mmCIF file of C-alpha atoms and ligand atoms in Angstrom:
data_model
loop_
_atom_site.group_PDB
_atom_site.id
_atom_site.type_symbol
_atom_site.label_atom_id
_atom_site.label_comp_id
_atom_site.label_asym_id
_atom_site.label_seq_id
_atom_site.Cartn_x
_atom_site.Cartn_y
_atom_site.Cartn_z
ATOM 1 C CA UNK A 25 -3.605 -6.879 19.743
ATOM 2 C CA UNK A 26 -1.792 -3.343 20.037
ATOM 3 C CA UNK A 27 -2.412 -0.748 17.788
ATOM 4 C CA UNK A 28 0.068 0.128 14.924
ATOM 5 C CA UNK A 29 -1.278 2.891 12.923
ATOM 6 C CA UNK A 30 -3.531 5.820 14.390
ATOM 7 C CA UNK A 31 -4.490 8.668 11.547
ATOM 8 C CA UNK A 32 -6.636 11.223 13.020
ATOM 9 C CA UNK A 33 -8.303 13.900 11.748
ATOM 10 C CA UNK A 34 -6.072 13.919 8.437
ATOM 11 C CA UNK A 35 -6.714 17.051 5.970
ATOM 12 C CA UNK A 36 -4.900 17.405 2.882
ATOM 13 C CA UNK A 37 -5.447 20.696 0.839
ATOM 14 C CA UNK A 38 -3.458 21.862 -2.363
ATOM 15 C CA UNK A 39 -2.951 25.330 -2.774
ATOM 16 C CA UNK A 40 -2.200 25.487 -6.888
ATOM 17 C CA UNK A 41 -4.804 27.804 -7.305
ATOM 18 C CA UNK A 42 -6.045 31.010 -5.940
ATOM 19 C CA UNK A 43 -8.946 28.725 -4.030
ATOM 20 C CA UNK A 44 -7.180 25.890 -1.447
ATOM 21 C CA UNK A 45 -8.430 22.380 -2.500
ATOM 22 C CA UNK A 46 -9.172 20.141 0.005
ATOM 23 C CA UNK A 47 -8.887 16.733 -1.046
ATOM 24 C CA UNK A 48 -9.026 14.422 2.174
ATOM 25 C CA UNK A 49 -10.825 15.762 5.078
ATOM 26 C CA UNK A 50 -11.505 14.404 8.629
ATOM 27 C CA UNK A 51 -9.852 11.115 7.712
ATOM 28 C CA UNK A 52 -9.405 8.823 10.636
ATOM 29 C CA UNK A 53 -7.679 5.564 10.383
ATOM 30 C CA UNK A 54 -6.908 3.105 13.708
ATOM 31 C CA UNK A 55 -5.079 0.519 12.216
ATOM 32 C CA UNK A 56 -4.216 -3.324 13.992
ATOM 33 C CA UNK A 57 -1.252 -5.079 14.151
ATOM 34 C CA UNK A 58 -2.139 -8.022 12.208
ATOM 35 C CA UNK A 59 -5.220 -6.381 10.646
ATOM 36 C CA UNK A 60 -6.022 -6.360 7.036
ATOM 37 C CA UNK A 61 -8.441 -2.677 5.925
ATOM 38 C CA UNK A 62 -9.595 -1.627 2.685
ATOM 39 C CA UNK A 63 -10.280 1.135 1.188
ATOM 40 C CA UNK A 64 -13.360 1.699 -1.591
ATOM 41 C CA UNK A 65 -14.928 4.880 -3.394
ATOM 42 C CA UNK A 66 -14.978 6.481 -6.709
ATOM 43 C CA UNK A 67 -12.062 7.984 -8.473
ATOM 44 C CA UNK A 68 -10.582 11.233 -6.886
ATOM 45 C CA UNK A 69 -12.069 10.457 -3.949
ATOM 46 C CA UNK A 70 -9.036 10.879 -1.990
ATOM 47 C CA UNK A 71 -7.768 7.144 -1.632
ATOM 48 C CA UNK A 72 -4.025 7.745 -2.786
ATOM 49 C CA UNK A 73 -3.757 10.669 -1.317
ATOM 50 C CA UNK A 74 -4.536 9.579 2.655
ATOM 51 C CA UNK A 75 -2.046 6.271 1.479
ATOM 52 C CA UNK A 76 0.787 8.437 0.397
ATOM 53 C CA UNK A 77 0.711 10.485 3.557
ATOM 54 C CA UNK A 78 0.316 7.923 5.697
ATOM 55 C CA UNK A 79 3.643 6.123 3.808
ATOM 56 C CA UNK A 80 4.879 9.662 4.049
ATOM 57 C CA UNK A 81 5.449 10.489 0.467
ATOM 58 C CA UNK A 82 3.023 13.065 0.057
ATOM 59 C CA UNK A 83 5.923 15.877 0.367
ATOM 60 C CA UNK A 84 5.098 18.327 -2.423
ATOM 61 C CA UNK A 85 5.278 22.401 -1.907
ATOM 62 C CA UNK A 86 2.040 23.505 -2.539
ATOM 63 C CA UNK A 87 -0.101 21.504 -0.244
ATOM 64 C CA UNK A 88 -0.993 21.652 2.940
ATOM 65 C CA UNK A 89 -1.429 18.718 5.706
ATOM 66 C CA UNK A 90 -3.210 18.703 9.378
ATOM 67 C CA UNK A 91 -4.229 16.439 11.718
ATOM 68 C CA UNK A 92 -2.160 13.277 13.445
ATOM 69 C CA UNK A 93 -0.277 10.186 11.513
ATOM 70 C CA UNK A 94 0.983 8.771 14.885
ATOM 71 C CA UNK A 95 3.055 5.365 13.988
ATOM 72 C CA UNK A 96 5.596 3.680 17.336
ATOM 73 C CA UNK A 97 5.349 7.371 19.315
ATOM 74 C CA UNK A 98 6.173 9.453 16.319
ATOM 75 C CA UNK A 99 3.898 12.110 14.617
ATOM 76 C CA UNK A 100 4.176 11.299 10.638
ATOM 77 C CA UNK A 101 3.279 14.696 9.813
ATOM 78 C CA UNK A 102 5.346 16.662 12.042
ATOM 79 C CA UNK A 103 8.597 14.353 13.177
ATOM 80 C CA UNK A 104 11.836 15.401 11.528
ATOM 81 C CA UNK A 105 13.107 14.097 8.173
ATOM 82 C CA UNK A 106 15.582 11.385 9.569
ATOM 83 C CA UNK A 107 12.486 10.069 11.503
ATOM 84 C CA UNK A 108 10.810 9.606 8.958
ATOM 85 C CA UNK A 109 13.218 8.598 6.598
ATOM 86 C CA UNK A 110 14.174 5.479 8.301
ATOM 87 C CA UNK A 111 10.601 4.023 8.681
ATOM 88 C CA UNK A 112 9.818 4.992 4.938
ATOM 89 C CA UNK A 113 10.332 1.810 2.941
ATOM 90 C CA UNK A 114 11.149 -0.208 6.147
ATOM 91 C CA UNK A 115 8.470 -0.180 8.686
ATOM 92 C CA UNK A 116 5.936 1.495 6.344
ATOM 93 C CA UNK A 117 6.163 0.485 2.888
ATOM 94 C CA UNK A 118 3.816 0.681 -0.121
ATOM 95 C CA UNK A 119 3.110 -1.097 -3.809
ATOM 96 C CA UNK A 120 1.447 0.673 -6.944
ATOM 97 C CA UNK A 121 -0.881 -0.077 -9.439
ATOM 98 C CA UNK A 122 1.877 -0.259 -12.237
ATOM 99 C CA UNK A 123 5.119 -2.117 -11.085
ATOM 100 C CA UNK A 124 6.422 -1.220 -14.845
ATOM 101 C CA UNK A 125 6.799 2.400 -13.720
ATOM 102 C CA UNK A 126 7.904 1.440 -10.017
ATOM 103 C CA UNK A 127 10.749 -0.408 -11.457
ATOM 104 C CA UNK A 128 13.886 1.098 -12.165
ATOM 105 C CA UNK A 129 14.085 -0.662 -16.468
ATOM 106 C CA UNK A 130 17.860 -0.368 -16.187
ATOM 107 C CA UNK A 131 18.429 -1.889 -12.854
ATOM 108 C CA UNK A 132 18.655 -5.964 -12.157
ATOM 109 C CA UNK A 133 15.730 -7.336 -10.220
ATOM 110 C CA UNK A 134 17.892 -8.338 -7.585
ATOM 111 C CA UNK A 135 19.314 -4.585 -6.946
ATOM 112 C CA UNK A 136 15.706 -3.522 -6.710
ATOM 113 C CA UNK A 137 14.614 -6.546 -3.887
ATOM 114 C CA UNK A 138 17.732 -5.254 -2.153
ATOM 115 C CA UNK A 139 17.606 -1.544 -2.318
ATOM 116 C CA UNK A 140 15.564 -0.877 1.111
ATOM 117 C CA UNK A 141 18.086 -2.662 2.795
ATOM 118 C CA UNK A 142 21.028 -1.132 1.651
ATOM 119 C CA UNK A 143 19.776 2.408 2.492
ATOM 120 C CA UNK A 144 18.238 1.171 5.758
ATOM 121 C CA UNK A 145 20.462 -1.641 7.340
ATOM 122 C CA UNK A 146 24.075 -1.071 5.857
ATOM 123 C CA UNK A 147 25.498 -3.446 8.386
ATOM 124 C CA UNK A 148 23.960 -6.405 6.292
ATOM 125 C CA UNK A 149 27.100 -7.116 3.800
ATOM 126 C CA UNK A 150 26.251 -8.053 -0.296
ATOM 127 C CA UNK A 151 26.193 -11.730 0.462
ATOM 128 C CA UNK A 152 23.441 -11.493 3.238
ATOM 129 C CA UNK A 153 21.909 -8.925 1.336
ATOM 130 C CA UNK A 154 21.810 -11.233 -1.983
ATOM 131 C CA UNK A 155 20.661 -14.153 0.335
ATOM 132 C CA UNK A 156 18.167 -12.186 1.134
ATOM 133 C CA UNK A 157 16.817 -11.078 -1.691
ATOM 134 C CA UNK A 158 16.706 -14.624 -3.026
ATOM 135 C CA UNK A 159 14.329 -16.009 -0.141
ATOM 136 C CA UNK A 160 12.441 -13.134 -0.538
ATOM 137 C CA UNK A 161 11.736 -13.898 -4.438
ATOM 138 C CA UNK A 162 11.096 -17.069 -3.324
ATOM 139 C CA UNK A 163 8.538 -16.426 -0.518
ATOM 140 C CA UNK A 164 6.568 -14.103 -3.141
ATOM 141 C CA UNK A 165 5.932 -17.059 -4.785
ATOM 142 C CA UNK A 166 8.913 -16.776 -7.713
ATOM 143 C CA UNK A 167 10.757 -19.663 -7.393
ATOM 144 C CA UNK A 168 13.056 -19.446 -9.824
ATOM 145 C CA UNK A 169 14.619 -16.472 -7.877
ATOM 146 C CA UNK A 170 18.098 -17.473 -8.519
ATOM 147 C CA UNK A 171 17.739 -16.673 -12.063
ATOM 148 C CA UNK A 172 15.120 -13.607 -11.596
ATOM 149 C CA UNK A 173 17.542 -12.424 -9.663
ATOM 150 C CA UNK A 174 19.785 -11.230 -13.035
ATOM 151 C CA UNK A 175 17.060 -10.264 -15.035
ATOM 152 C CA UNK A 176 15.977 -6.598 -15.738
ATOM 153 C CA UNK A 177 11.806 -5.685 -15.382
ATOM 154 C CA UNK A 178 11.262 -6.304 -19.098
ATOM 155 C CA UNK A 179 12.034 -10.010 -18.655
ATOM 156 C CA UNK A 180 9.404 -10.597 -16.629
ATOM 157 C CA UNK A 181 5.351 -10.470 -17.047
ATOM 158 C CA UNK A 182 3.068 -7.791 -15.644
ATOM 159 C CA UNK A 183 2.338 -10.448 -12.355
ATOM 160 C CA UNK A 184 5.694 -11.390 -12.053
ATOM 161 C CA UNK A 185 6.567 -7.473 -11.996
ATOM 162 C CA UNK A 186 4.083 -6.915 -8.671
ATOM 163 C CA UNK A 187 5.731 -10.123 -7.335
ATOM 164 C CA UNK A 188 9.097 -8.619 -7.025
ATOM 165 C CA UNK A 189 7.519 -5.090 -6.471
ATOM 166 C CA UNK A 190 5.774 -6.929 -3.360
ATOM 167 C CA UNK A 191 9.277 -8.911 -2.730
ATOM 168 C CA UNK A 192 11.025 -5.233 -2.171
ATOM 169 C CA UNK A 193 8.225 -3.698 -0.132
ATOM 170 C CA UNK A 194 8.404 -6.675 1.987
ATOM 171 C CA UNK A 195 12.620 -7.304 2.585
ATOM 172 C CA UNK A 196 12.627 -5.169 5.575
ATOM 173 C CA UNK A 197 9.850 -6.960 7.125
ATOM 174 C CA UNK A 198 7.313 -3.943 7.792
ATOM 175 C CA UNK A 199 4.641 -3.488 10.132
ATOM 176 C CA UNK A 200 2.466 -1.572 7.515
ATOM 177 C CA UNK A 201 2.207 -2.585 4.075
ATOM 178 C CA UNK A 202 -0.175 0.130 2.057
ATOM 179 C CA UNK A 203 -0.870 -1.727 -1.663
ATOM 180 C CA UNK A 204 -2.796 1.052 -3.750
ATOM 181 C CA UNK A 205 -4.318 -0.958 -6.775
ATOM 182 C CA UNK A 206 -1.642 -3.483 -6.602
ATOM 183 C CA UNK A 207 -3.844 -5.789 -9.241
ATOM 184 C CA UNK A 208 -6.037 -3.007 -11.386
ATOM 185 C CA UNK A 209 -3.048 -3.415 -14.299
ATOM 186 C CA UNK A 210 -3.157 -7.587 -14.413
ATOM 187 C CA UNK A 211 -5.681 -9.395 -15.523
ATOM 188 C CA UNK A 212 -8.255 -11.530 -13.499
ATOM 189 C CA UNK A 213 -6.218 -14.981 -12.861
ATOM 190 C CA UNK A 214 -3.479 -13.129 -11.752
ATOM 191 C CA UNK A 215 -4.910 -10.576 -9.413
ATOM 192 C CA UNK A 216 -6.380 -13.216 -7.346
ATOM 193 C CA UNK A 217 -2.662 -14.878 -7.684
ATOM 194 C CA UNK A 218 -1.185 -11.243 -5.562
ATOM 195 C CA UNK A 219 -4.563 -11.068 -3.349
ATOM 196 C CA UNK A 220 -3.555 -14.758 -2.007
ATOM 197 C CA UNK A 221 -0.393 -13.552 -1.919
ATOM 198 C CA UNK A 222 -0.943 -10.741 0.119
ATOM 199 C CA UNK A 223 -3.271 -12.925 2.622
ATOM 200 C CA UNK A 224 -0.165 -15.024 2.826
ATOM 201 C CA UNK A 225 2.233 -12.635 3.862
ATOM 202 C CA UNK A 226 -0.399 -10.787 6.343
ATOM 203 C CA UNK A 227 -0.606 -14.333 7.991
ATOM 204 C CA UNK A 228 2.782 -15.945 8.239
ATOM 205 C CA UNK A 229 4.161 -12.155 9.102
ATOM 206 C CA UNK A 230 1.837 -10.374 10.711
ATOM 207 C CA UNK A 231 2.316 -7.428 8.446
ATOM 208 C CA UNK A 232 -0.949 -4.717 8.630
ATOM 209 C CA UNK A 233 -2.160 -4.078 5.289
ATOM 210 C CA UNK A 234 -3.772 -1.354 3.892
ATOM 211 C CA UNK A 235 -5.537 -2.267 0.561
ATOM 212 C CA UNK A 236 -7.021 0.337 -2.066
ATOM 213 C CA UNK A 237 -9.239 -1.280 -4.786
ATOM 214 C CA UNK A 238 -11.876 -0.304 -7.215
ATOM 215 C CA UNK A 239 -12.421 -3.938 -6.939
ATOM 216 C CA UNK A 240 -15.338 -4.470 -4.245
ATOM 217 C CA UNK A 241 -15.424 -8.800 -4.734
ATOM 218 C CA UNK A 242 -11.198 -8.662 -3.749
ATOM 219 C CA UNK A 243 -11.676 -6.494 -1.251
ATOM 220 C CA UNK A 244 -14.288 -8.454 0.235
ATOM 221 C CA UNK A 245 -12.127 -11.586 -0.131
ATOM 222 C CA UNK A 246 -9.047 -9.823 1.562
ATOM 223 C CA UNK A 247 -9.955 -7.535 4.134
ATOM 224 C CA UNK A 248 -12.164 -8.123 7.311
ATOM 225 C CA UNK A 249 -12.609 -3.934 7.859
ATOM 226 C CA UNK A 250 -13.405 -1.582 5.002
ATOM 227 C CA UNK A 251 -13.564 2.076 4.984
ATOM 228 C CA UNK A 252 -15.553 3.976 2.261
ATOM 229 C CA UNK A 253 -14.625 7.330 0.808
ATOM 230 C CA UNK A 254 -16.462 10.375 -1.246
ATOM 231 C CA UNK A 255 -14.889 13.455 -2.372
ATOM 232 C CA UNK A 256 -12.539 13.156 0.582
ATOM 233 C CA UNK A 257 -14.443 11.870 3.425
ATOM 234 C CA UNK A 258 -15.326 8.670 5.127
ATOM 235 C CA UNK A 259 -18.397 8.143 4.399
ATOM 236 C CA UNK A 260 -19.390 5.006 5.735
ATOM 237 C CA UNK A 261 -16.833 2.108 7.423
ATOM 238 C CA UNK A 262 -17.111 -1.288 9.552
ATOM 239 C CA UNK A 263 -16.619 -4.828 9.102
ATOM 240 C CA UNK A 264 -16.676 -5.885 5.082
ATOM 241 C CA UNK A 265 -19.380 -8.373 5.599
ATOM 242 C CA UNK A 266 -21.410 -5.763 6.925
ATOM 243 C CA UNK A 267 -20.547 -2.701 5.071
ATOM 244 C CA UNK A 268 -21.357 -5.016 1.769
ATOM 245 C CA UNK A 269 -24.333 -7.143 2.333
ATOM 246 C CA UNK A 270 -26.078 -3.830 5.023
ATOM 247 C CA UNK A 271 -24.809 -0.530 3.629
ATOM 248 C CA UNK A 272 -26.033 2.181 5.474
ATOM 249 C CA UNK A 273 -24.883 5.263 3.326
ATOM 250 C CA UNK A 274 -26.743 5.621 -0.080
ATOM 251 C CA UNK A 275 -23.176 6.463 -1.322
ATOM 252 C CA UNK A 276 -22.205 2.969 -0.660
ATOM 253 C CA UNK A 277 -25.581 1.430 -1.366
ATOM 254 C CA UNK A 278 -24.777 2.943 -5.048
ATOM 255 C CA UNK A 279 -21.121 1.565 -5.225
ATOM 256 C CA UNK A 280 -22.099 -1.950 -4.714
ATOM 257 C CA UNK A 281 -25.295 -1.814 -7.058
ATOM 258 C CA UNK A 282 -22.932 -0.717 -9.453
ATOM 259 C CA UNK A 283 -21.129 -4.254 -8.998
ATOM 260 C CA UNK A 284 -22.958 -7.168 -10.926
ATOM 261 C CA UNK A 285 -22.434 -9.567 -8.748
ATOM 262 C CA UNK A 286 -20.379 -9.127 -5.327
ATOM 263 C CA UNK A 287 -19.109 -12.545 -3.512
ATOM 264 C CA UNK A 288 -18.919 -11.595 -0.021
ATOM 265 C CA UNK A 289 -15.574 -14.095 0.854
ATOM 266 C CA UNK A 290 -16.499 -15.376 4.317
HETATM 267 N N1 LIG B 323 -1.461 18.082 -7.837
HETATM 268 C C1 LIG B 323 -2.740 18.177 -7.502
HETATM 269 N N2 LIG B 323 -3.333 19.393 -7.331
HETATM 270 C C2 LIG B 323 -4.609 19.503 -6.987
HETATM 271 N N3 LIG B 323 -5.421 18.440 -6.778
HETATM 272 C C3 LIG B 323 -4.908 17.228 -6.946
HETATM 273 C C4 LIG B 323 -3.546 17.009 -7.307
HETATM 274 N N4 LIG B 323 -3.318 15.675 -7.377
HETATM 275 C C5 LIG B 323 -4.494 15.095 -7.080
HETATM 276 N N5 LIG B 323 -5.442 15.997 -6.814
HETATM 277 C C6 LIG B 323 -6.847 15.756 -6.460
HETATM 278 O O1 LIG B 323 -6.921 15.035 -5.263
HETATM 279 C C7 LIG B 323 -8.134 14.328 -5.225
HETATM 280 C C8 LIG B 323 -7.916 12.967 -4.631
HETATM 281 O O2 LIG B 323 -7.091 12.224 -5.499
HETATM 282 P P1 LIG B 323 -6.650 10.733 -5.207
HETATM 283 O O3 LIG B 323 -5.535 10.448 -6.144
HETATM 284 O O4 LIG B 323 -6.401 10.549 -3.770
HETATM 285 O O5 LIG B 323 -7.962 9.917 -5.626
HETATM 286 P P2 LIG B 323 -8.173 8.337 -5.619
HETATM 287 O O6 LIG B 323 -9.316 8.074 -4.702
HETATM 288 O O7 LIG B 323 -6.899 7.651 -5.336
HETATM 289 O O8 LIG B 323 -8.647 8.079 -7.115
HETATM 290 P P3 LIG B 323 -8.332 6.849 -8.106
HETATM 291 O O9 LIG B 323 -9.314 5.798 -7.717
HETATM 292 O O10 LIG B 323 -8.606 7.398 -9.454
HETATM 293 O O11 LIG B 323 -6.910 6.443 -7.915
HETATM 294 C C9 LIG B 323 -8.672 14.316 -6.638
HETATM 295 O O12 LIG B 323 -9.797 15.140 -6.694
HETATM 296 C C10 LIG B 323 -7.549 14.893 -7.466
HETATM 297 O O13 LIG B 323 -8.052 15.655 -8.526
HETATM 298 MG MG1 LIG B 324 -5.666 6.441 -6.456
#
């Protein structure tokens, strides 16, 4: 298996204040095809941030980026706009925590599935596109997509929400898939609903996913590789099992005691 991803060295700094902040230092990040890695540590410590450069939407003025986000020959940090334009939402594409805000409220679920490929593959005309769309509810598990299709996000519950959130991440059939909290808003049932969910795309697809959770027992259950941050490093990283039941950092020996109970998924 090739590799799809490979983040080295990423630094991310803000520069609000007088004092630059750094906020994600020495990240590195050598992703699979195929592979499934998580992503653990404390709030702040620089989770989102290394996602939303690697899905290259970290784009603000005051901040500063180094290092090497190479993805199929191109440099994510330094390639021109266009470049990265057309593997943003295609190639690369990422869920949130709270599909309710992702969601346009005004627009028909069906516009939102199809969005990505409008703005990426205009050649596809509205009937393909709606055909489309309609499997893709479908494969996420909402069958009855021909109705969905109409309604607006308020129609639907919180799960069904990260369903179709997952459905339009997932229409152009992208090698990465970066799902930051995609189950920290639903409750319990339904979270391990979208973490089966996501195992079932990874597997029939092939789609790499990166997978941010405060959750340590769905992480466990989802990802074979797990990388462990603090205040913007890696601390500690290696196969779940491992990292879990033999933590060698006293970082991460302090994140799982905090768990009450952690089923290693084997
Ligand atoms: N606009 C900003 N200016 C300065 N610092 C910021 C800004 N936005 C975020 N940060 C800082 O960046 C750091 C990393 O934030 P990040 O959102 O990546 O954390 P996280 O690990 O995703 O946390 P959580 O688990 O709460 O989502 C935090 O210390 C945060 O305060
Ligand atoms: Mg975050």
């Amino acid at each position: 298996m090739g590799i799809i991803l490979d983040v080295t060295d990423l630094h991310i700094e803000f520069h609000d204040h007088d004092e630059p902040e750094t906020v994600v230092e020495d990240f590195d990040l050598m992703l699979e095809e195929g592979e499934i890695v998580g992503i653990v540590g404390e709030s702040g410590s620089g989770k989102s941030m290394s996602a939303l450069a690697i899905a290259g939407l970290l784009n603000r003025h005051a901040l500063k980026k180094t290092g090497r986000i190479m993805f199929n020959g191109d440099d994510l940090l330094t390639c021109d706009r266009a470049t990265l334009r057309s593997y943003q939402g295609d190639e690369i594409s990422m869920i949130f925590q709270e599909p309710m805000t992702s969601l346009n409220p005004v627009k028909r679920i069906g516009w939102q599935v199809e969005e990505s490929l409008f703005i990426h593959h205009p050649d596809i005309d509205k009937k393909e596109r709606k055909k489309r769309a309609i499997e893709m509810l479908k494969a996420v598990g909402l069958n009855d997509a021909e109705n969905i299709y109409y309604m607006h996000p308020h129609e639907l519950s919180g799960g069904m929400r990260q369903r179709v959130m997952i459905a339009a991440a997932m229409i152009g059939n992208p090698k990465i898939l970066i799902a930051d909290e995609p189950t920290t808003a639903l409750d319990v049932t339904v979270q391990a609903q979208i973490v089966e969910l996501l195992k079932k795309i990874n597997k029939e697809r092939g789609t790499s996913i990166i997978f941010i959770s405060h959750d340590l027992s769905l992480v466990s259950q989802l990802c074979e590789r797990v990388i462990v941050m603090q205040k913007g490093n890696i601390v500690e990283s290696g196969k779940t099992s491992r990292v879990f039941s033999n933590p060698t950092n006293t970082y991460t020996k302090k994140l799982i005691a905090a768990i009450p109970k952690i089923d290693i998924g084997e």
